[in-house]
């Protein structure tokens, strides 16, 4: 048994456990992002995966400013230049690699990461 603390994302209601399969890598848009919903109502968990420059990252879809989802349309997580993640509610910009907010009303705060890995061609949590 590990002494490592549980990842923060597991504090969110409805968060799926490690090993949960999300989708095949080729189902993600090239250099894009895709959202995933689990559960409903108070047990609803909303997250997204980014596939960019050969690297996978994932975050809870929960802006640290006012706790709205980032995507203003389904699976639209980038600014126009595709240089940062964008919160469509008030325009905060987040670094893709670590979720740090670099502009906007929650500057200095971070998105909550969700650990993901590839199991063959399947993207899985954990
Ligand atoms: S809710 Fe995201 S910037 Fe305000």
Coordinates of C-alpha atoms and ligand atoms in Angstrom, one line a residue:
X1 CA 0.0 0.0 0.0
X2 CA 1.3 3.4 -1.0
X3 CA 1.8 6.2 1.5
X4 CA 1.4 8.8 -1.2
X5 CA -1.6 11.1 -0.7
X6 CA -4.6 10.6 -3.0
X7 CA -4.6 12.9 -6.0
X8 CA -6.6 16.0 -5.4
X9 CA -9.0 15.2 -8.3
X10 CA -10.4 12.3 -6.2
X11 CA -11.9 14.9 -3.8
X12 CA -14.4 15.8 -6.5
X13 CA -17.7 14.1 -6.2
X14 CA -18.1 11.3 -8.8
X15 CA -14.4 11.2 -9.7
X16 CA -13.7 7.9 -11.5
X17 CA -11.0 5.7 -10.0
X18 CA -7.5 4.9 -11.4
X19 CA -7.8 2.5 -14.3
X20 CA -11.0 4.0 -15.8
X21 CA -10.8 3.8 -19.6
X22 CA -11.5 7.1 -21.4
X23 CA -11.1 6.5 -25.1
X24 CA -8.6 5.4 -27.7
X25 CA -5.8 7.9 -28.5
X26 CA -7.0 8.1 -32.1
X27 CA -10.4 9.3 -30.9
X28 CA -8.8 12.5 -29.7
X29 CA -8.6 15.3 -32.2
X30 CA -5.0 15.8 -33.4
X31 CA -3.4 18.5 -31.2
X32 CA -6.8 18.9 -29.6
X33 CA -8.8 18.1 -26.5
X34 CA -11.8 16.1 -25.6
X35 CA -14.2 16.3 -22.6
X36 CA -15.5 13.4 -20.6
X37 CA -18.5 13.4 -18.2
X38 CA -19.2 10.8 -15.5
X39 CA -22.3 10.5 -13.5
X40 CA -25.0 13.2 -13.1
X41 CA -26.4 15.8 -10.8
X42 CA -24.3 16.1 -7.6
X43 CA -22.2 13.1 -8.6
X44 CA -21.3 14.6 -12.0
X45 CA -17.6 14.7 -12.7
X46 CA -16.4 16.7 -15.7
X47 CA -12.8 16.4 -17.0
X48 CA -10.9 16.8 -20.3
X49 CA -7.8 15.4 -21.9
X50 CA -5.4 17.3 -24.1
X51 CA -3.2 15.6 -26.7
X52 CA -0.6 18.1 -27.7
X53 CA 2.9 17.7 -29.2
X54 CA 2.9 14.0 -28.3
X55 CA 2.0 14.6 -24.7
X56 CA -1.2 13.8 -22.8
X57 CA -2.4 16.0 -20.0
X58 CA -5.8 16.0 -18.3
X59 CA -7.6 18.4 -15.9
X60 CA -10.9 18.6 -14.0
X61 CA -13.1 20.8 -16.2
X62 CA -13.6 23.3 -13.4
X63 CA -12.2 26.9 -13.6
X64 CA -10.7 28.0 -10.3
X65 CA -12.3 31.4 -10.7
X66 CA -16.0 30.8 -10.6
X67 CA -16.0 27.0 -11.0
X68 CA -17.7 26.8 -14.4
X69 CA -16.5 24.4 -17.1
X70 CA -13.9 25.9 -19.4
X71 CA -15.3 24.9 -22.7
X72 CA -17.8 27.4 -24.2
X73 CA -18.8 24.7 -26.7
X74 CA -18.2 21.0 -26.4
X75 CA -14.5 20.1 -26.6
X76 CA -13.4 23.8 -27.3
X77 CA -10.7 24.3 -24.7
X78 CA -8.1 26.4 -26.5
X79 CA -7.7 30.1 -27.2
X80 CA -7.7 31.1 -30.9
X81 CA -3.9 30.8 -31.2
X82 CA -4.1 27.3 -29.5
X83 CA -1.3 28.4 -27.3
X84 CA -3.3 28.1 -24.0
X85 CA -6.4 26.6 -22.5
X86 CA -9.2 29.2 -22.3
X87 CA -12.0 29.5 -19.9
X88 CA -14.9 30.7 -22.0
X89 CA -16.7 32.3 -19.0
X90 CA -14.4 35.2 -18.3
X91 CA -11.4 34.5 -20.5
X92 CA -8.8 33.2 -18.1
X93 CA -5.8 31.6 -19.9
X94 CA -4.0 28.5 -18.6
X95 CA -0.7 26.9 -19.6
X96 CA -1.4 23.6 -21.3
X97 CA 1.5 21.7 -19.6
X98 CA 0.7 22.4 -15.9
X99 CA -2.7 24.2 -15.8
X100 CA -1.3 27.4 -14.3
X101 CA -3.5 30.5 -15.0
X102 CA -1.3 33.1 -16.6
X103 CA -3.9 35.7 -17.4
X104 CA -7.4 36.6 -16.2
X105 CA -9.2 36.8 -12.9
X106 CA -7.6 33.6 -11.4
X107 CA -4.0 34.4 -12.4
X108 CA -1.6 32.3 -10.3
X109 CA -4.1 29.5 -9.6
X110 CA -4.2 26.2 -11.3
X111 CA -6.5 23.7 -12.9
X112 CA -6.7 20.4 -11.0
X113 CA -4.8 17.7 -12.8
X114 CA -6.1 14.3 -13.5
X115 CA -3.4 11.7 -14.0
X116 CA -3.7 9.8 -17.3
X117 CA -1.6 7.3 -19.1
X118 CA -1.7 5.1 -22.2
X119 CA -2.4 1.4 -21.9
X120 CA -1.6 0.3 -25.4
X121 CA -3.7 2.8 -27.4
X122 CA -6.3 3.3 -24.6
X123 CA -6.2 6.5 -22.5
X124 CA -6.8 5.6 -18.9
X125 CA -7.0 7.5 -15.6
X126 CA -4.1 6.9 -13.2
Ligands
LIG1 S1 -15.0 31.3 -14.5 FE1 -13.2 31.0 -15.6 S2 -12.4 33.0 -15.8 FE2 -14.2 33.2 -14.6

